[in-house]
Coordinates of C-alpha atoms and ligand atoms in Angstrom, one line a residue:
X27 CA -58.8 77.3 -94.8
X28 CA -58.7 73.8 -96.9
X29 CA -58.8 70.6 -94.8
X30 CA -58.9 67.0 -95.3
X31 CA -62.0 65.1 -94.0
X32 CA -63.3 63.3 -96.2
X33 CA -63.6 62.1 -100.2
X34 CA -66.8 63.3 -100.4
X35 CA -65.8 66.9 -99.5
X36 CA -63.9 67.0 -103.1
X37 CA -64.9 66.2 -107.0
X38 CA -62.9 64.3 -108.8
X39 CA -61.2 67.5 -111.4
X40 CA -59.4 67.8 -107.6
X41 CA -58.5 64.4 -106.6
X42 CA -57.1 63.8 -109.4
X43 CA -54.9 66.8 -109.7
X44 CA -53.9 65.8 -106.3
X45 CA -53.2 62.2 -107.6
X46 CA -51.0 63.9 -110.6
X47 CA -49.0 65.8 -107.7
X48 CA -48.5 62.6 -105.9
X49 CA -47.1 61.0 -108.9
X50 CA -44.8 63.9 -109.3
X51 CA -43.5 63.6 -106.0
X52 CA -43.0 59.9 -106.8
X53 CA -41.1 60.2 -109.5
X54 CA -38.4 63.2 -108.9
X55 CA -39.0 63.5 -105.4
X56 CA -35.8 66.1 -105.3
X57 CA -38.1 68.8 -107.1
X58 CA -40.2 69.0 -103.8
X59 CA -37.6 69.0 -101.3
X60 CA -38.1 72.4 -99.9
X61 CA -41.4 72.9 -100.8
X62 CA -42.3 73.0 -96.9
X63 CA -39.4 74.1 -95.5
X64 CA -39.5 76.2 -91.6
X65 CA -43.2 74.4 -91.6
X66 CA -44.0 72.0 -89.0
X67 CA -46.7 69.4 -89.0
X68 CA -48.3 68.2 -85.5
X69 CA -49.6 64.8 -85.6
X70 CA -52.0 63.4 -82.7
X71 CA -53.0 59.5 -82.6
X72 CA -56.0 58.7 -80.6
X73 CA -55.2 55.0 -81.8
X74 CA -52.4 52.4 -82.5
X75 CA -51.1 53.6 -86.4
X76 CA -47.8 52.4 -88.0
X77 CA -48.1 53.0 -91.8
X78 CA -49.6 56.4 -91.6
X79 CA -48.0 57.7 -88.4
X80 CA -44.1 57.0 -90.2
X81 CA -45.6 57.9 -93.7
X82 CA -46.7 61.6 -92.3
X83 CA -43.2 62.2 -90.6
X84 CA -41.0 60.8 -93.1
X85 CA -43.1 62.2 -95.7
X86 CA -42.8 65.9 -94.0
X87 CA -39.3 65.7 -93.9
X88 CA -38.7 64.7 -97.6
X89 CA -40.5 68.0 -98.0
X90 CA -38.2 69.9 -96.2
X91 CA -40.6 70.4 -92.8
X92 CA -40.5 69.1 -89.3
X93 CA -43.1 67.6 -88.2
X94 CA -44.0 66.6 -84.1
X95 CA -45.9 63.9 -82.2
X96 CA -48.3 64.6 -79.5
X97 CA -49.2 62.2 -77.6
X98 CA -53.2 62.9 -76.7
X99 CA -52.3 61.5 -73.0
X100 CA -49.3 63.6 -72.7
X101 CA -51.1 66.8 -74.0
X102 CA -54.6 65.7 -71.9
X103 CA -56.0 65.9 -75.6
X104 CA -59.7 67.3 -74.3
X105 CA -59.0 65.8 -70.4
X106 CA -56.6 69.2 -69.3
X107 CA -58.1 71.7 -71.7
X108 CA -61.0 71.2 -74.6
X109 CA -60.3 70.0 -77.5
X110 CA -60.5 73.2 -79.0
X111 CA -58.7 75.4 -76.9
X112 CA -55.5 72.2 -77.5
X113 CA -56.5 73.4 -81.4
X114 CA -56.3 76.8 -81.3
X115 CA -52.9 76.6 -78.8
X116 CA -51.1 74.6 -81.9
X117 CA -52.2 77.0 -84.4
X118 CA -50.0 79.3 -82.7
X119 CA -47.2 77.3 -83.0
X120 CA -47.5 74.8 -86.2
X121 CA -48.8 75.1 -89.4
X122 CA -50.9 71.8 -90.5
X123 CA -52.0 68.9 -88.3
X124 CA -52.9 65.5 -88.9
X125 CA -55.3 63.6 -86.6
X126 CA -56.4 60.2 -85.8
X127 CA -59.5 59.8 -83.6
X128 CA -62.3 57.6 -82.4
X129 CA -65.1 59.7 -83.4
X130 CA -65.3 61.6 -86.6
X131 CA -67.5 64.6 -85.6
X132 CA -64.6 65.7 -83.0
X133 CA -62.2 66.0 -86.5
X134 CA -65.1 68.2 -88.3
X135 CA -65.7 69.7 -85.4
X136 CA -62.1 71.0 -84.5
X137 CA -61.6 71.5 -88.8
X138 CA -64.7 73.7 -88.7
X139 CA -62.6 76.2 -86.1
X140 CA -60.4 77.1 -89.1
X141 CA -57.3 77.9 -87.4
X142 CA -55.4 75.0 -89.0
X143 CA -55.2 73.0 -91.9
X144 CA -56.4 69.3 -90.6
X145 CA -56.3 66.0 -92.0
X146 CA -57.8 62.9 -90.8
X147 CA -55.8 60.1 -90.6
X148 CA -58.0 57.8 -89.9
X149 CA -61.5 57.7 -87.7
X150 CA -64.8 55.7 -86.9
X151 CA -66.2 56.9 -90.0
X152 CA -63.8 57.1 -92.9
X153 CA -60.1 56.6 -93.6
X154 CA -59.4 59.3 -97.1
X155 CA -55.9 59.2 -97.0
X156 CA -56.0 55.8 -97.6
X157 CA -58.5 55.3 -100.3
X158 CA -56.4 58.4 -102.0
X159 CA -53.6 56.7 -101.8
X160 CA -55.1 53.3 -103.3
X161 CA -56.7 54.9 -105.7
X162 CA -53.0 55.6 -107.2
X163 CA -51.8 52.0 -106.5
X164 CA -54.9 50.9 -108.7
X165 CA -54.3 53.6 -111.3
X166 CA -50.5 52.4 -111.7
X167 CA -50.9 48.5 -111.5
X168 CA -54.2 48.1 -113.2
X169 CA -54.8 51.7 -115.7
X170 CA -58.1 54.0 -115.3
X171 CA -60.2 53.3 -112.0
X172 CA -63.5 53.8 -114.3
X173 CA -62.5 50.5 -116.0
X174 CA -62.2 48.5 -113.3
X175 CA -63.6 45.9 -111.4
X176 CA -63.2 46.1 -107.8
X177 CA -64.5 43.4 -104.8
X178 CA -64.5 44.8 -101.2
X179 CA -65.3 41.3 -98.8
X180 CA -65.3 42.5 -95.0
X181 CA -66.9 45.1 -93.0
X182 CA -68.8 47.7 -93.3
X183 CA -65.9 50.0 -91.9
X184 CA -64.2 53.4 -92.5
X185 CA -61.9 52.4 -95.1
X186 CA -65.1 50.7 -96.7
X187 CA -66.8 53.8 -96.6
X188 CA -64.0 56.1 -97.9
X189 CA -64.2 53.9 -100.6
X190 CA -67.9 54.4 -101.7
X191 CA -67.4 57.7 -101.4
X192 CA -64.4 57.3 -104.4
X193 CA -67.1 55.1 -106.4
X194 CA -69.6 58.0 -106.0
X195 CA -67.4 60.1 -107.7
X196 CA -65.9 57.7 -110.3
X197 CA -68.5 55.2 -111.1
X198 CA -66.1 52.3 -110.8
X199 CA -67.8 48.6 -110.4
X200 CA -67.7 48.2 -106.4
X201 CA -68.6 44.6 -105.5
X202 CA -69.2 45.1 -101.6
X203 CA -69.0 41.1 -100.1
X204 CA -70.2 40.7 -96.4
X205 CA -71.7 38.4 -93.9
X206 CA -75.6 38.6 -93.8
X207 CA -75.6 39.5 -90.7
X208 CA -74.0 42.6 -91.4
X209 CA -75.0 43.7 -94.8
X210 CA -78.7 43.5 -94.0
X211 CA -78.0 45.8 -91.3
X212 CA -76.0 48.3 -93.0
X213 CA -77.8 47.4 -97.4
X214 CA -79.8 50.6 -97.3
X215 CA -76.9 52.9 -96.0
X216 CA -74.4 51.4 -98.9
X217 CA -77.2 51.4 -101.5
X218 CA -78.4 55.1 -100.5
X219 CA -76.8 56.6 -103.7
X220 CA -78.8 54.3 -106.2
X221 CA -75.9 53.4 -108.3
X222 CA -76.2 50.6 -110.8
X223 CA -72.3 50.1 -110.8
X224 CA -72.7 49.1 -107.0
X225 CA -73.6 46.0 -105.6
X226 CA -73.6 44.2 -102.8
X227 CA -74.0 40.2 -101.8
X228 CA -73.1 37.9 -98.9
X229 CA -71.8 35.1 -101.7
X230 CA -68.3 35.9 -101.6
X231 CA -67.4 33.9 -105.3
X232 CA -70.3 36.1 -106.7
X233 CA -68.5 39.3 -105.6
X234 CA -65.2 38.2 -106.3
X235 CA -66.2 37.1 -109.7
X236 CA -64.0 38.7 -112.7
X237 CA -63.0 41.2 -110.4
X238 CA -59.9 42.9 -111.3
X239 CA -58.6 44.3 -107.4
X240 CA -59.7 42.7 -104.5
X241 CA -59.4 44.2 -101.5
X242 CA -60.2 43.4 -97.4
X243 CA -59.4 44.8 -94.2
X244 CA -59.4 43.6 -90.7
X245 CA -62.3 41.6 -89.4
X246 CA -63.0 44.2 -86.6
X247 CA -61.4 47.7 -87.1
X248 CA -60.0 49.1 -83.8
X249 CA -62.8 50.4 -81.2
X250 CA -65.1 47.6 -82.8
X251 CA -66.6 44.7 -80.9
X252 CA -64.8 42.0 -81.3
X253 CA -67.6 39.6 -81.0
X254 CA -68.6 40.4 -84.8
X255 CA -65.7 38.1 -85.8
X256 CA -68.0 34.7 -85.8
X257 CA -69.8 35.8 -88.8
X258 CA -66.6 36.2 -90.7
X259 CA -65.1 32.6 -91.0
X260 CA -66.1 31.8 -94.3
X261 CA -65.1 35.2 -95.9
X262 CA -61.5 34.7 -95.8
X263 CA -59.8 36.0 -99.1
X264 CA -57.1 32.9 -100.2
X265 CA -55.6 31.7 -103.2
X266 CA -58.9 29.7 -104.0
X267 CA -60.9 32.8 -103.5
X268 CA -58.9 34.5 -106.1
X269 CA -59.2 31.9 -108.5
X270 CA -62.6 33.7 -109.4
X271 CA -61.5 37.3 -110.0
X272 CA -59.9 38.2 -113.4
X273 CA -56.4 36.5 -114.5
X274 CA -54.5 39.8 -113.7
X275 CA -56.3 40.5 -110.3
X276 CA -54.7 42.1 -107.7
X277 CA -55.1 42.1 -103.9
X278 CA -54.7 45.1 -101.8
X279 CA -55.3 45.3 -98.1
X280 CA -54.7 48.2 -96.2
X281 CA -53.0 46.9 -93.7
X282 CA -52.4 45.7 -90.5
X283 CA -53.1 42.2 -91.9
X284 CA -54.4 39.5 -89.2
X285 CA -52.6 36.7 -90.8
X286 CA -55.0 33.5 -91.9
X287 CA -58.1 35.3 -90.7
X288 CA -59.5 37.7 -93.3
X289 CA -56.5 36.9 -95.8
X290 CA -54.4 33.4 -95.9
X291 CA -50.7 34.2 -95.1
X292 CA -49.9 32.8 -98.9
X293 CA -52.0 34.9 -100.6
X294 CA -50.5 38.0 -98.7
X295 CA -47.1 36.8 -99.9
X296 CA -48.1 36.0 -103.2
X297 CA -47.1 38.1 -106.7
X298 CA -50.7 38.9 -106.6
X299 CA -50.2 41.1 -103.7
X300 CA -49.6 44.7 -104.0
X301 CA -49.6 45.4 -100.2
X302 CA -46.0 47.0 -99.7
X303 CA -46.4 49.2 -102.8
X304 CA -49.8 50.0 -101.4
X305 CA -48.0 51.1 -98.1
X306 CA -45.4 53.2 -99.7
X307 CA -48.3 54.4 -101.8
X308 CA -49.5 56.8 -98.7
X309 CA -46.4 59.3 -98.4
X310 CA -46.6 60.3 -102.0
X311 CA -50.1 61.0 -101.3
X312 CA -50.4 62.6 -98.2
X313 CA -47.6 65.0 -99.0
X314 CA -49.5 65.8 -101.9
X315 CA -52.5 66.2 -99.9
X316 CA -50.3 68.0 -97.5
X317 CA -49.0 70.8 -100.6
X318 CA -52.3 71.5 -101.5
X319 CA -54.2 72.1 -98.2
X320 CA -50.7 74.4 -97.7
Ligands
LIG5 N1 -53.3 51.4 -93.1 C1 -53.0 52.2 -92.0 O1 -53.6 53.3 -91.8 O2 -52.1 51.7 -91.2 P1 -51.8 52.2 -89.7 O3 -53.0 51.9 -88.9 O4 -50.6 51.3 -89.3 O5 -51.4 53.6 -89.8
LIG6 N1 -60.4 49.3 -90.6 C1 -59.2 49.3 -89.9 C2 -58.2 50.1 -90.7 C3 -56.8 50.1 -90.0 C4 -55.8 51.0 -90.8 C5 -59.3 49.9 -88.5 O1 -60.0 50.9 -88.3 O2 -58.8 49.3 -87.5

């Protein structure tokens, strides 16, 4: 049974061939309109999600499927029954699930049952789906990934760490730009790989510099202390910032944005900004994620 944890579970021979599905699916989306019909997909959100929640379901049903919300409160998601039994009651019934959860190990721990394909859709740890589906907004606005330049300034965070996981297999330049205070705690764990084409620094202008994609996320990702904002207020990615990167730079940010904290509003709004493409970006990806786990 295939799932989808994490980037590092693949090489890149298969992301990419996911990637080339994705593209497919962009561009003559009527060739895989049945290819899951009388297949359901059960979603479960543990936390808030717009993007990925409406890209999963409207996604599905481009592919011809059906796909059905349970709400973890609702369902007394590991409260009425264990997580696992909730697991093996869906497999009955549906035929891939998507989940988004506060701790990671509970998503491994529920994929390594094997009674369903499972996805993460976002957890403490790691966010795949959207690094996947950035990787194919980088690929179309900028060319080859292994060219590029790319600056991360925030948090060490699961979309942060999705993304070393897609420099590990692609050798990209990752510029990773935080507050001292949080890089020295976390240097060693981003460093672990010993890659040359990885740095990291707490001078944002030296990270940003001739960069050709910068990206940023939230200050403090959902479940995080919000306390770890003060270090943040000088790392705020603006027009000015940008002025370092290269001449064709784009910025991407996941999204939710928080407005004039970790990205001015101007910037967002700018023709720099790729961040609706970016959005749209995750259905063409996930439903080729979702074809090839089926
Ligand atoms: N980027 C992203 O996953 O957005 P949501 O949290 O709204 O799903
Ligand atoms: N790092 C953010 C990503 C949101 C899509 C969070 O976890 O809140």
């Amino acid at each position: 049974m295939k799932h989808f944890i994490d980037i590092a579970d693949f090489n890149s021979r298969k992301l990419n061939a996911i990637l080339k599905t994705a593209k497919q699916i962009k561009k003559i989306p009527k060739k895989f309109a049945n290819k899951c019909k009388n297949k359901t997909l059960g979603m479960i959100f543990q936390k808030e999600s717009t993007r990925t929640r409406v890209s999963f379901n409207v996604g599905f049903q481009k592919l011809g499927g059906h796909s059905i919300e349970l709400n973890p409160e609702s369902i007394g998601f590991g409260k009425r029954e264990s997580y696992q039994d909730v697991i093996r009651t869906l497999s009955q019934f549906i035929d891939i699930l998507m989940i988004r959860n506060d701790d990671h190990n509970i998503i491994r721990n529920l994929s390594s049952l094997n009674v369903l394909p499972i996805i993460n859709g976002l957890s403490n740890y790691s966010h795949p789906c959207q690094i996947l589906s950035d990787f194919l907004t980088i690929n179309e606005k900028l060319g080859n990934i292994k060219s590029q330049r790319i600056c991360w300034v925030g948090d060490y965070n699961n979309v942060l760490r999705s993304l070393i996981e897609l420099q590990c297999l692609y050798k990209f330049k990752l510029n990773v730009v935080m507050p001292k205070e949080i890089l020295n705690k976390n240097k060693s764990q981003i460093l672990k790989k010993n890659n040359t084409n990885l740095m990291v620094t707490n001078v944002i202008n030296e990270g940003v510099k001739n960069a050709d994609c910068v990206m940023t996320d939230a200050w403090v990702s959902m479940g995080e202390k919000s306390t770890k904002k003060r270090y943040f207020k000088n790392y705020q990615v603006n027009s000015d910032i940008m002025k370092n990167a290269s001449v064709h730079a784009i910025f991407m940010h996941c999204l939710p944005a928080y407005r004039n904290e970790e990205v001015s509003s101007t910037l967002l709004d700018s023709n720099k900004s790729v961040v609706w493409e970016q959005a749209q970006n995750r259905m063409f990806v996930q439903q080729a994620i979702i074809l090839d786990l089926l």
